Coordinates of C-alpha atoms in Angstrom, one line a residue:
Chain F
M79 CA 16.8 41.2 -15.0
L80 CA 16.6 37.4 -15.5
T81 CA 19.8 35.9 -14.9
A82 CA 21.8 34.0 -17.9
T83 CA 21.0 30.8 -16.2
E84 CA 17.4 31.4 -15.8
I85 CA 17.1 32.5 -19.2
S86 CA 18.5 29.3 -21.0
R87 CA 16.6 27.5 -18.5
I88 CA 13.7 28.7 -19.5
E89 CA 14.5 28.5 -23.2
H90 CA 15.2 25.0 -22.6
E91 CA 11.5 24.6 -21.7
L92 CA 10.5 26.6 -24.3
Q93 CA 12.1 23.6 -26.7
Q94 CA 9.5 21.0 -25.1
V95 CA 6.3 23.2 -25.6
P96 CA 4.3 23.6 -28.7
V97 CA 3.2 27.1 -27.8
K98 CA 5.6 29.4 -25.7
K99 CA 2.6 30.0 -23.6
A100 CA 2.6 26.7 -22.1
A101 CA 6.0 27.0 -20.5
V102 CA 4.9 29.7 -18.4
I103 CA 4.6 27.6 -15.1
E104 CA 7.8 26.2 -15.7
A105 CA 9.2 29.9 -16.1
L106 CA 7.8 30.9 -12.7
K107 CA 9.1 27.8 -11.1
I108 CA 12.4 28.4 -12.3
V109 CA 12.8 31.9 -10.9
Q110 CA 11.2 31.1 -7.9
E111 CA 13.7 28.4 -7.5
Q112 CA 16.5 31.2 -7.7
R113 CA 14.9 33.9 -6.1
R114 CA 12.5 32.2 -3.5
W115 CA 9.6 34.4 -4.9
V116 CA 8.9 36.2 -8.1
S117 CA 8.6 39.9 -8.2
D118 CA 6.7 42.5 -10.6
E119 CA 10.0 42.8 -12.2
N120 CA 10.5 38.9 -12.8
V121 CA 6.8 38.6 -14.1
E122 CA 7.2 41.5 -16.8
D123 CA 10.7 39.8 -17.9
I124 CA 8.7 36.3 -18.2
A125 CA 6.1 38.0 -20.1
T126 CA 8.8 39.2 -22.8
L127 CA 10.4 36.0 -23.0
L128 CA 7.2 34.1 -23.8
D129 CA 5.3 36.6 -25.8
M130 CA 2.5 37.4 -23.3
S131 CA 1.5 40.4 -21.1
A132 CA 2.5 40.7 -17.6
D133 CA -1.3 40.4 -16.5
E134 CA -1.4 37.3 -18.3
V135 CA 1.6 35.9 -16.6
D136 CA 0.4 37.5 -13.1
S137 CA -2.9 35.6 -13.7
V138 CA -1.1 32.5 -13.4
A139 CA 1.5 33.2 -11.2
T140 CA -1.3 34.5 -8.9
F141 CA -3.7 31.6 -9.5
Y142 CA -1.5 29.1 -7.8
N143 CA -0.8 28.5 -3.9
L144 CA 2.8 27.7 -4.1
I145 CA 4.2 30.7 -6.4
F146 CA 4.9 33.2 -4.1
R147 CA 4.4 36.9 -5.1
R148 CA 5.7 38.5 -2.0
P149 CA 8.8 37.8 -0.4
V150 CA 9.5 34.9 2.1
G151 CA 11.9 33.8 4.3
R152 CA 14.9 31.7 3.7
H153 CA 12.6 28.7 4.6
V154 CA 8.7 28.5 4.2
I155 CA 6.6 26.3 6.7
L156 CA 3.5 24.7 5.1
L157 CA 1.4 23.5 7.9
C158 CA -1.4 21.1 6.9
D159 CA -4.6 22.4 7.8
S160 CA -7.1 19.5 6.3
I161 CA -9.5 17.4 7.9
S162 CA -7.2 14.4 9.0
C163 CA -4.5 16.8 10.8
W164 CA -7.5 18.6 12.2
V165 CA -9.1 15.4 13.9
M166 CA -5.7 14.6 15.3
G167 CA -5.1 18.2 16.6
Y168 CA -2.7 20.4 14.2
E169 CA -4.1 23.2 15.9
G170 CA -1.2 22.3 18.9
L171 CA 1.3 22.6 16.1
R172 CA -0.2 26.1 15.0
S173 CA -0.1 27.9 18.4
K174 CA 3.5 26.7 19.1
L175 CA 4.6 27.7 15.8
M176 CA 3.2 31.0 15.9
E177 CA 4.5 31.5 19.7
L178 CA 7.8 30.2 18.9
L179 CA 8.0 32.5 15.6
Q180 CA 5.9 35.3 16.9
V181 CA 4.2 35.1 13.5
K182 CA 0.9 34.6 12.2
Y183 CA 0.0 32.8 8.8
G184 CA 1.5 34.6 5.8
Q185 CA 4.3 36.4 7.6
T186 CA 7.9 36.2 7.8
T187 CA 9.8 36.3 11.3
Q188 CA 11.9 39.5 11.8
D189 CA 15.0 38.0 11.3
G190 CA 14.1 36.4 7.7
R191 CA 14.2 32.6 8.7
F192 CA 10.9 31.5 8.4
T193 CA 7.6 32.3 6.4
L194 CA 4.8 30.7 8.2
L195 CA 1.8 29.3 5.6
P196 CA -1.2 26.7 5.9
N197 CA -1.3 23.8 3.2
A198 CA -3.9 21.8 2.1
C199 CA -3.7 18.0 2.7
L200 CA 0.1 16.7 2.2
G201 CA -1.0 12.9 1.6
C202 CA 0.1 11.5 4.5
C203 CA -2.9 11.4 6.5
D204 CA -2.2 8.1 8.3
R205 CA 0.4 9.7 10.2
A206 CA -1.2 13.5 11.0
P207 CA -0.5 16.1 12.1
A208 CA 2.1 16.9 9.4
L209 CA 3.9 19.9 8.0
M210 CA 6.7 20.3 5.5
V211 CA 9.9 22.8 6.0
D212 CA 11.2 23.5 2.1
N213 CA 11.4 19.9 0.6
D214 CA 11.2 18.1 4.1
L215 CA 8.1 16.4 5.3
Y216 CA 7.5 15.7 8.7
R217 CA 4.9 13.5 10.0
D218 CA 3.3 12.2 13.3
L219 CA 4.2 15.5 14.7
K220 CA 4.2 16.4 18.6
V221 CA 4.0 19.7 20.0
D222 CA 7.3 19.2 21.8
E223 CA 9.0 18.2 18.8
I224 CA 8.7 21.6 17.1
E225 CA 11.2 23.5 18.5
S226 CA 13.9 21.0 17.7
I227 CA 12.9 20.7 14.1
L228 CA 12.9 24.5 13.5
M229 CA 16.4 24.6 14.8
K230 CA 17.8 22.4 12.0
Y231 CA 17.1 25.4 10.0
E232 CA 19.5 28.3 9.5
Chain P
M614 CA -2.6 -13.6 2.9
T615 CA -5.0 -11.9 0.1
E616 CA -3.2 -11.2 -3.4
A617 CA -1.7 -7.5 -3.6
P618 CA -0.9 -7.2 -7.1
L619 CA -0.3 -3.4 -7.0
T620 CA 1.6 -3.4 -3.5
G621 CA 2.8 -6.9 -2.5
H622 CA 6.1 -6.3 -3.6
I623 CA 6.9 -3.2 -2.0
K624 CA 8.7 -3.3 1.1
D625 CA 8.1 -0.5 3.6
G626 CA 9.9 2.8 2.7
E627 CA 11.8 1.1 -0.5
T628 CA 11.3 1.4 -3.8
L629 CA 11.6 -1.5 -6.7
D630 CA 14.6 0.1 -9.2
L631 CA 14.3 -1.3 -12.6
R632 CA 16.7 -4.3 -11.8
A633 CA 14.1 -5.3 -8.9
Y634 CA 11.3 -4.7 -10.9
E635 CA 12.4 -6.7 -13.9
A636 CA 13.2 -9.3 -11.6
I637 CA 9.8 -9.9 -10.6
G638 CA 8.3 -9.9 -13.9
G639 CA 8.3 -6.1 -14.7
Y640 CA 8.0 -5.1 -18.4
Q641 CA 6.9 -8.8 -19.6
A642 CA 3.3 -7.2 -20.0
L643 CA 4.7 -4.6 -22.2
R644 CA 6.7 -7.0 -24.3
K645 CA 3.8 -9.6 -24.9
V646 CA 1.5 -6.4 -25.9
M647 CA 4.0 -5.6 -28.2
Q648 CA 4.6 -8.7 -29.6
E649 CA 1.0 -10.0 -29.8
M650 CA -1.6 -7.3 -29.4
T651 CA -2.9 -4.5 -31.5
P652 CA -4.0 -1.3 -30.0
Q653 CA -7.4 -2.3 -30.2
E654 CA -7.3 -5.5 -28.7
V655 CA -5.7 -4.0 -25.4
T656 CA -8.2 -1.7 -25.1
A657 CA -10.7 -4.7 -25.6
L658 CA -9.5 -6.3 -22.8
V659 CA -9.3 -3.3 -20.5
K660 CA -13.0 -2.9 -21.3
E661 CA -14.0 -6.4 -20.6
S662 CA -12.1 -6.5 -17.5
N663 CA -14.4 -3.6 -16.2
L664 CA -11.4 -1.8 -14.2
R665 CA -13.2 1.3 -13.1
G666 CA -11.3 4.6 -12.4
R667 CA -9.8 4.8 -9.1
G668 CA -9.4 8.6 -9.2
G669 CA -12.8 9.3 -7.7
A670 CA -15.5 9.3 -10.6
G671 CA -15.2 5.4 -11.0
F672 CA -15.9 5.4 -14.8
S673 CA -14.9 2.6 -17.0
T674 CA -11.3 3.1 -18.2
G675 CA -11.6 0.5 -21.3
M676 CA -14.6 2.9 -22.2
K677 CA -12.7 6.0 -21.5
W678 CA -10.1 4.8 -24.0
S679 CA -12.5 3.6 -26.7
F680 CA -13.9 7.3 -27.6
V681 CA -10.2 8.2 -28.6
P682 CA -10.1 8.7 -32.6
M683 CA -7.9 6.1 -34.0
D684 CA -7.4 7.8 -37.3
G685 CA -6.2 11.1 -38.4
K686 CA -2.8 12.9 -37.8
G687 CA -1.0 14.9 -35.4
P688 CA -0.3 14.1 -31.4
K689 CA -2.3 12.5 -29.1
Y690 CA -1.3 12.5 -25.3
L691 CA -1.8 10.1 -22.1
I692 CA -1.7 12.0 -18.6
C693 CA -1.3 10.0 -15.6
N694 CA -3.0 11.8 -13.0
A695 CA -0.5 12.0 -9.8
D696 CA -1.9 15.3 -8.2
E697 CA -3.6 13.7 -5.3
M698 CA -4.7 16.2 -3.2
E699 CA -8.3 15.0 -2.3
P700 CA -7.7 15.8 1.7
G701 CA -7.6 12.4 3.3
T702 CA -6.4 10.6 0.6
F703 CA -2.6 9.2 0.7
K704 CA -2.9 6.1 -1.5
D705 CA -1.1 7.0 -4.6
R706 CA 2.1 8.1 -2.9
W707 CA 2.5 4.5 -1.9
L708 CA 2.5 3.5 -5.3
L709 CA 4.6 6.6 -6.7
E710 CA 7.0 5.9 -4.2
G711 CA 7.5 2.1 -4.0
N712 CA 6.7 1.2 -7.4
P713 CA 7.3 4.0 -10.0
H714 CA 7.7 1.3 -13.0
Q715 CA 4.8 -0.6 -12.6
L716 CA 2.9 2.6 -13.4
I717 CA 5.6 3.8 -16.0
E718 CA 4.7 -0.1 -17.7
G719 CA 1.0 0.8 -17.4
M720 CA 1.4 4.1 -19.1
I721 CA 3.4 2.9 -22.1
I722 CA 0.8 0.1 -22.7
S723 CA -2.3 2.5 -22.1
A724 CA -0.6 5.1 -24.5
Y725 CA 0.2 2.2 -26.9
A726 CA -4.0 1.3 -26.9
I727 CA -4.6 4.8 -27.5
Q728 CA -1.7 5.2 -29.9
A729 CA -0.7 8.4 -28.3
D730 CA 2.8 10.0 -28.7
I731 CA 3.4 12.0 -25.5
S732 CA 2.8 11.1 -22.2
F733 CA 3.0 13.3 -18.6
V734 CA 2.9 12.2 -15.2
F735 CA 1.6 15.1 -13.4
M736 CA 2.0 14.8 -9.9
R737 CA 1.1 17.3 -6.8
W738 CA 4.5 19.7 -5.5
A739 CA 4.0 18.2 -2.3
Y740 CA 5.4 14.7 -3.6
K741 CA 8.9 15.9 -3.3
E742 CA 10.5 12.3 -2.9
A743 CA 8.0 11.0 -5.3
A744 CA 9.1 13.1 -8.1
A745 CA 12.8 12.5 -7.5
I746 CA 12.2 8.8 -7.6
M747 CA 9.7 9.3 -10.9
R748 CA 12.8 11.0 -12.4
K749 CA 15.2 8.5 -11.8
A750 CA 12.7 5.5 -13.1
L751 CA 12.3 7.6 -16.3
S752 CA 15.8 7.8 -17.2
E753 CA 16.2 4.3 -16.6
A754 CA 13.4 3.5 -18.6
Y755 CA 14.6 5.3 -21.5
A756 CA 17.9 3.8 -21.1
A757 CA 16.3 0.4 -21.1
G758 CA 14.7 1.3 -24.2
Y759 CA 11.2 0.9 -23.1
L760 CA 10.5 4.5 -23.9
G761 CA 11.7 6.7 -27.0
S762 CA 11.7 5.3 -30.6
N763 CA 11.2 1.6 -31.6
I764 CA 9.9 0.7 -28.4
L765 CA 11.2 -3.1 -28.0
G766 CA 11.6 -3.3 -31.4
K767 CA 8.2 -2.1 -32.6
D768 CA 7.3 0.7 -34.8
Y769 CA 6.1 2.6 -31.9
H770 CA 7.4 6.0 -30.2
L771 CA 6.8 7.2 -26.9
E772 CA 8.0 10.2 -25.1
M773 CA 7.3 10.5 -21.5
H774 CA 7.7 13.4 -18.8
L775 CA 7.2 14.3 -15.3
H776 CA 5.1 17.7 -14.9
T777 CA 5.6 18.9 -11.3
G778 CA 2.4 21.1 -10.3
V779 CA 2.6 24.4 -8.2
G780 CA -0.6 23.4 -5.9
R781 CA -4.1 23.7 -6.6
Y782 CA -6.8 21.2 -5.6
M783 CA -8.4 22.0 -9.2
C784 CA -5.6 20.6 -10.8
G785 CA -7.1 17.1 -10.2
E786 CA -10.0 17.7 -12.2
E787 CA -9.0 16.4 -15.7
T788 CA -9.7 19.2 -17.9
A789 CA -8.7 21.9 -15.4
L790 CA -5.6 19.8 -15.4
L791 CA -5.1 20.2 -19.2
N792 CA -5.3 24.0 -18.6
S793 CA -2.7 23.9 -16.1
L794 CA -0.4 21.7 -18.6
E795 CA -0.9 24.5 -21.0
G796 CA 0.5 26.9 -18.7
K797 CA -2.9 28.3 -18.0
R798 CA -5.2 29.3 -14.9
A799 CA -6.5 25.6 -13.8
T800 CA -10.0 26.3 -14.5
P801 CA -12.4 23.6 -16.3
R802 CA -13.4 23.1 -19.3
A803 CA -16.6 23.0 -21.2
K804 CA -17.6 19.1 -21.6
P805 CA -18.2 18.3 -24.5
P806 CA -16.1 18.3 -26.3
F807 CA -14.5 15.7 -24.2
P808 CA -10.7 15.3 -23.6
Q809 CA -10.9 12.2 -25.3
I810 CA -11.5 13.9 -28.6
S811 CA -10.3 17.5 -27.9
G812 CA -7.7 17.5 -24.9
L813 CA -4.4 19.0 -24.3
F814 CA -3.6 21.4 -27.2
G815 CA -7.0 20.3 -28.7
R816 CA -5.7 17.0 -29.3
P817 CA -7.2 13.8 -28.0
T818 CA -6.5 13.1 -24.4
I819 CA -6.8 10.5 -22.0
V820 CA -6.4 11.2 -18.1
N821 CA -6.2 8.2 -15.9
N822 CA -5.1 7.7 -12.2
V823 CA -1.9 6.6 -10.5
E824 CA -3.5 3.4 -9.4
T825 CA -5.6 2.9 -12.2
L826 CA -2.7 2.7 -14.6
S827 CA -0.8 1.0 -12.3
F828 CA -3.4 -2.0 -12.7
I829 CA -2.7 -2.3 -16.7
P830 CA 0.3 -4.5 -16.8
H831 CA -1.5 -7.0 -14.6
I832 CA -4.4 -7.1 -16.5
M833 CA -2.3 -8.0 -19.7
N834 CA -0.4 -10.7 -17.8
K835 CA -3.1 -12.4 -15.9
G836 CA -6.2 -11.5 -17.9
V837 CA -9.9 -10.6 -17.0
A838 CA -11.1 -13.8 -15.2
W839 CA -8.0 -13.2 -12.6
F840 CA -8.8 -9.5 -12.3
Q841 CA -12.5 -10.3 -11.4
S842 CA -11.4 -13.5 -9.0
L843 CA -9.4 -10.4 -7.2
S844 CA -12.8 -8.8 -6.1
R845 CA -15.3 -10.0 -3.8
T846 CA -18.1 -8.3 -5.8
G847 CA -18.7 -7.3 -9.4
D848 CA -16.4 -4.3 -9.4
G849 CA -13.5 -6.4 -10.1
G850 CA -9.5 -6.2 -8.9
T851 CA -8.0 -4.9 -5.7
K852 CA -8.5 -1.6 -4.1
I853 CA -6.4 0.5 -2.2
Y854 CA -8.1 1.4 0.9
G855 CA -6.9 4.0 3.8
V856 CA -8.3 4.5 7.2
S857 CA -7.3 8.1 8.7
G858 CA -8.7 9.3 12.2
R859 CA -8.7 8.6 15.4
V860 CA -8.1 4.9 15.0
N861 CA -5.4 2.8 16.6
K862 CA -3.9 1.6 13.3
P863 CA -4.0 4.2 10.6
G864 CA -2.9 3.2 7.4
A865 CA -3.4 2.0 3.8
W866 CA -4.0 -1.5 2.6
E867 CA -4.4 -3.1 -0.8
L868 CA -7.4 -5.7 -0.5
P869 CA -10.2 -7.4 -2.5
M870 CA -12.7 -4.7 -3.6
G871 CA -15.7 -5.0 -1.2
V872 CA -14.5 -5.5 2.0
T873 CA -16.9 -3.8 4.5
V874 CA -16.4 -0.9 6.4
R875 CA -16.4 -2.7 9.5
E876 CA -13.5 -5.1 8.3
L877 CA -11.5 -2.1 7.4
L878 CA -12.0 -0.2 10.8
E879 CA -11.9 -3.3 13.1
E880 CA -9.3 -5.6 11.4
Y881 CA -6.9 -3.2 9.4
A882 CA -7.1 -0.1 11.3
G883 CA -7.5 -1.6 14.7
G884 CA -10.6 -0.2 15.8
M885 CA -11.2 3.2 17.2
Q886 CA -8.4 4.5 20.0
N887 CA -9.5 3.9 23.5
G888 CA -12.1 6.4 24.5
Y889 CA -13.1 7.0 21.6
G890 CA -16.2 6.1 19.7
F891 CA -17.1 5.7 16.2
R892 CA -19.7 8.1 15.0
G893 CA -19.5 7.9 11.0
A894 CA -16.7 8.1 8.1
L895 CA -16.1 9.5 4.4
P896 CA -15.5 6.5 2.6
G897 CA -13.2 8.0 -0.1
G898 CA -12.1 11.5 0.8
A899 CA -13.4 14.9 1.7
S900 CA -16.2 15.1 -1.1
T901 CA -17.9 12.0 -0.4
D902 CA -20.9 11.3 2.0
F903 CA -20.8 10.2 5.4
L904 CA -21.4 6.8 6.4
T905 CA -22.6 6.1 9.5
T906 CA -22.9 3.3 12.2
E907 CA -25.7 1.8 10.1
H908 CA -23.7 1.2 7.2
L909 CA -20.6 -1.0 8.7
D910 CA -21.3 -3.8 6.4
V911 CA -21.6 -2.0 3.5
P912 CA -19.1 -3.6 1.0
M913 CA -16.7 -1.1 -0.1
D914 CA -17.1 -1.0 -3.8
F915 CA -18.6 1.5 -6.5
T916 CA -22.0 0.0 -6.8
A917 CA -22.5 -0.7 -2.4
I918 CA -21.4 2.6 -1.5
A919 CA -23.6 4.4 -4.1
A920 CA -26.7 2.3 -2.9
A921 CA -25.5 3.5 0.8
G922 CA -26.1 6.8 -0.7
S923 CA -22.4 8.0 -0.9
R924 CA -19.3 7.3 -3.2
L925 CA -16.3 5.2 -2.8
G926 CA -14.5 8.3 -4.3
T927 CA -10.7 7.3 -3.4
G928 CA -11.2 4.8 -1.2
T929 CA -9.4 6.6 1.5
M930 CA -11.4 6.7 4.4
V931 CA -11.6 9.6 7.1
V932 CA -13.3 8.8 10.4
L933 CA -15.3 11.0 12.5
D934 CA -15.3 10.2 16.2
D935 CA -17.6 11.2 19.1
H936 CA -15.2 13.1 20.9
T937 CA -14.9 15.6 17.5
C938 CA -17.7 17.8 16.7
P939 CA -19.4 16.9 13.2
V940 CA -20.1 20.7 12.7
G941 CA -16.4 21.6 13.3
F942 CA -15.7 18.9 11.0
V943 CA -17.4 19.9 8.0
H944 CA -16.8 23.3 8.7
N945 CA -13.2 22.6 8.0
L946 CA -13.9 20.4 4.8
E947 CA -15.8 23.5 3.7
H948 CA -13.3 25.9 4.4
F949 CA -10.7 23.8 2.0
F950 CA -13.5 23.8 -0.7
A951 CA -14.3 27.5 -0.5
Q952 CA -10.4 28.2 -0.8
E953 CA -9.5 25.6 -3.5
S954 CA -12.7 27.0 -5.5
C955 CA -11.0 28.7 -8.8
G956 CA -13.8 31.2 -9.0
F957 CA -14.8 30.4 -12.2
C958 CA -18.6 29.9 -11.7
T959 CA -20.6 31.7 -9.7
P960 CA -22.6 29.2 -7.3
C961 CA -18.9 27.5 -6.2
R962 CA -17.2 31.2 -5.9
E963 CA -20.1 32.8 -3.6
G964 CA -21.8 29.8 -2.4
L965 CA -18.4 28.0 -0.7
P966 CA -17.9 30.5 1.2
W967 CA -21.1 31.5 2.3
T968 CA -21.4 27.9 3.6
E969 CA -17.7 28.0 5.5
K970 CA -19.1 31.4 7.1
I971 CA -21.9 29.9 8.0
L972 CA -21.1 26.9 9.7
Y973 CA -17.8 29.1 11.3
A974 CA -21.1 31.1 12.8
L975 CA -22.4 28.0 14.2
E976 CA -19.1 26.9 15.7
Q977 CA -19.0 30.3 17.6
G978 CA -22.2 30.3 18.8
H979 CA -24.1 32.7 16.4
G980 CA -26.0 30.1 14.3
T981 CA -29.8 30.4 14.3
T982 CA -32.3 28.1 12.8
A983 CA -32.4 30.2 9.8
D984 CA -29.0 29.5 9.2
L985 CA -29.6 25.9 9.0
E986 CA -32.0 26.6 6.7
Q987 CA -29.5 28.4 4.7
L988 CA -27.1 25.5 4.8
D989 CA -30.2 23.1 3.2
L990 CA -30.7 25.0 0.2
H991 CA -27.0 25.4 -0.3
T992 CA -26.9 21.7 -1.0
R993 CA -29.3 21.9 -3.7
W994 CA -27.9 25.6 -5.2
L995 CA -24.5 24.1 -5.0
G996 CA -25.7 20.4 -6.2
P997 CA -25.1 18.7 -9.5
G998 CA -26.4 20.4 -12.2
N999 CA -25.5 24.2 -11.1
T1000 CA -22.0 24.2 -11.5
F1001 CA -19.2 23.9 -13.9
C1002 CA -17.4 20.8 -12.6
A1003 CA -17.8 18.6 -9.8
L1004 CA -15.8 20.5 -7.1
A1005 CA -19.4 22.3 -5.1
P1006 CA -21.2 19.3 -5.7
G1007 CA -18.3 17.4 -4.2
A1008 CA -18.0 19.7 -1.3
M1009 CA -22.1 19.5 -0.7
E1010 CA -21.7 15.9 -0.4
P1011 CA -20.6 15.8 3.3
L1012 CA -22.5 18.9 4.3
Q1013 CA -25.4 17.4 3.3
S1014 CA -25.1 13.8 4.6
A1015 CA -24.0 15.9 8.0
L1016 CA -26.9 17.7 8.2
K1017 CA -29.1 14.3 7.7
Y1018 CA -27.3 12.1 10.1
F1019 CA -25.9 14.8 12.6
R1020 CA -28.7 17.1 12.7
E1021 CA -29.0 17.2 16.3
D1022 CA -25.7 18.6 16.5
F1023 CA -26.1 21.5 14.3
E1024 CA -29.5 22.2 16.3
R1025 CA -27.4 21.8 19.6
H1026 CA -24.9 24.7 18.3
V1027 CA -27.9 26.9 17.7
H1028 CA -29.9 26.3 21.1
E1029 CA -26.8 26.2 23.3
K1030 CA -25.0 29.0 21.4
K1031 CA -22.0 27.7 21.7
C1032 CA -19.8 24.4 20.3
P1033 CA -21.0 21.2 22.7
Y1034 CA -17.9 19.4 22.0
G1035 CA -15.6 22.6 22.5
N1036 CA -12.3 21.0 21.8
H1037 CA -11.2 22.9 18.9
S1038 CA -10.6 26.2 18.0
H1039 CA -10.7 27.8 14.3

């Protein structure tokens, strides 16, 4: 069940678009903002609101990299693995993160604190290597800074 | 100091708010346009300036606008493509975070030229700070009467919205961007019809890049001769160039169109880091052909870079140094392209993962001479004319030029059965 807040926010988005379907990405974003990921049940509820089939909603949800269809941790780490970060040696950060968190890409730490994901170019190539934790961008990173960055997130 | 109309007023790490922008002459171009110019005159001026799109394709902006039908009823759209996601590209972020009103003013004037009713800034997910800055700037612009009904007393109405994406390189392709805005998967559309005739929700639509639109107010204020005088070559204006990789001072700079590769590398990026040598560079993002030491004196404009066998693309250069494996470098690029392919057309969906796997095998020392032939074939099979959009042909540009310029490195991987550089794992 979507909450009253989610429904009213989605209905607000519906007023901005000429056809209901056009609000589906906004609806997915709204649901994920509240719950951190989008469940099968959420997909069905969004479909009902927008007069779409659940499969149609899911085809959109699964297309985009940053709509999560599986549970994620309280914080999501997005490590840039694109060309400038690769040239500047992002793999050291990757190893350190995997070692500290004891996870591989796509996995969540046992305490549910972090999910680690690779991400395409974050658009700060002059200050590579880079990563994001939730909405926070970190640049010019060195391996020995990783631990103190992680400590900021509960 | 060269003139830098787009970025000269941006102080490092600061944003020009409405008041600061107006204090340096902001929104004067919009006033002038609303008081003195017809939409057709605006388009004609932009066409005459020969402003070419800064998003990668380099198409004439005024020409693009001139295809929009000016009669008929129903909404028209103007969209700013701020989905900057070409690996190695970080120029639009500077403009979005530093001077959002310059972009908004450029968008209002451009929307007026095609008589658009609604406009969107389509911004990539990762640009959190830019999105917050743009939201604030849009509400300032509405409050000041630059957006909404009767703009500056003229019978012209424009709404402008910010749309933040949910991550997919394909959204940068203009027809895929339109599908995404319609709430669909970001797959490309068949052309024709072109978006100028049938775009968002089947209505006439123009999609332009951030840097392109940011130039519009300056062209209105100062004219065609001034715009062309900024450049050293026939392609007018300044250009935001960037350099990343093993250089001393990676960064972005607004410079006269046509500075050379050597000037960018040595004067602006401070040369290669100590102990590293230059082997080549992608001049304009991941989907451009390598340039090498023989191209150091090529001017970085659309025409000269094309004559050198590559593309200016976004103008942000990624440097390949002599400690980094060219095969590994291209493997990283093809991994990106294979992952970001929308899967809509077969050559791209099947060919890119195949390409990536071959490159991976080469890096692991499992490659054969037949694999190199396969790569050569792929650069043709996935080339222009065989795929639905430009993603796969773009992906083949660094590969085909790497096979040409760094052939010996590919062959060494086969013969030595390992990566001779050995410094990167995958």
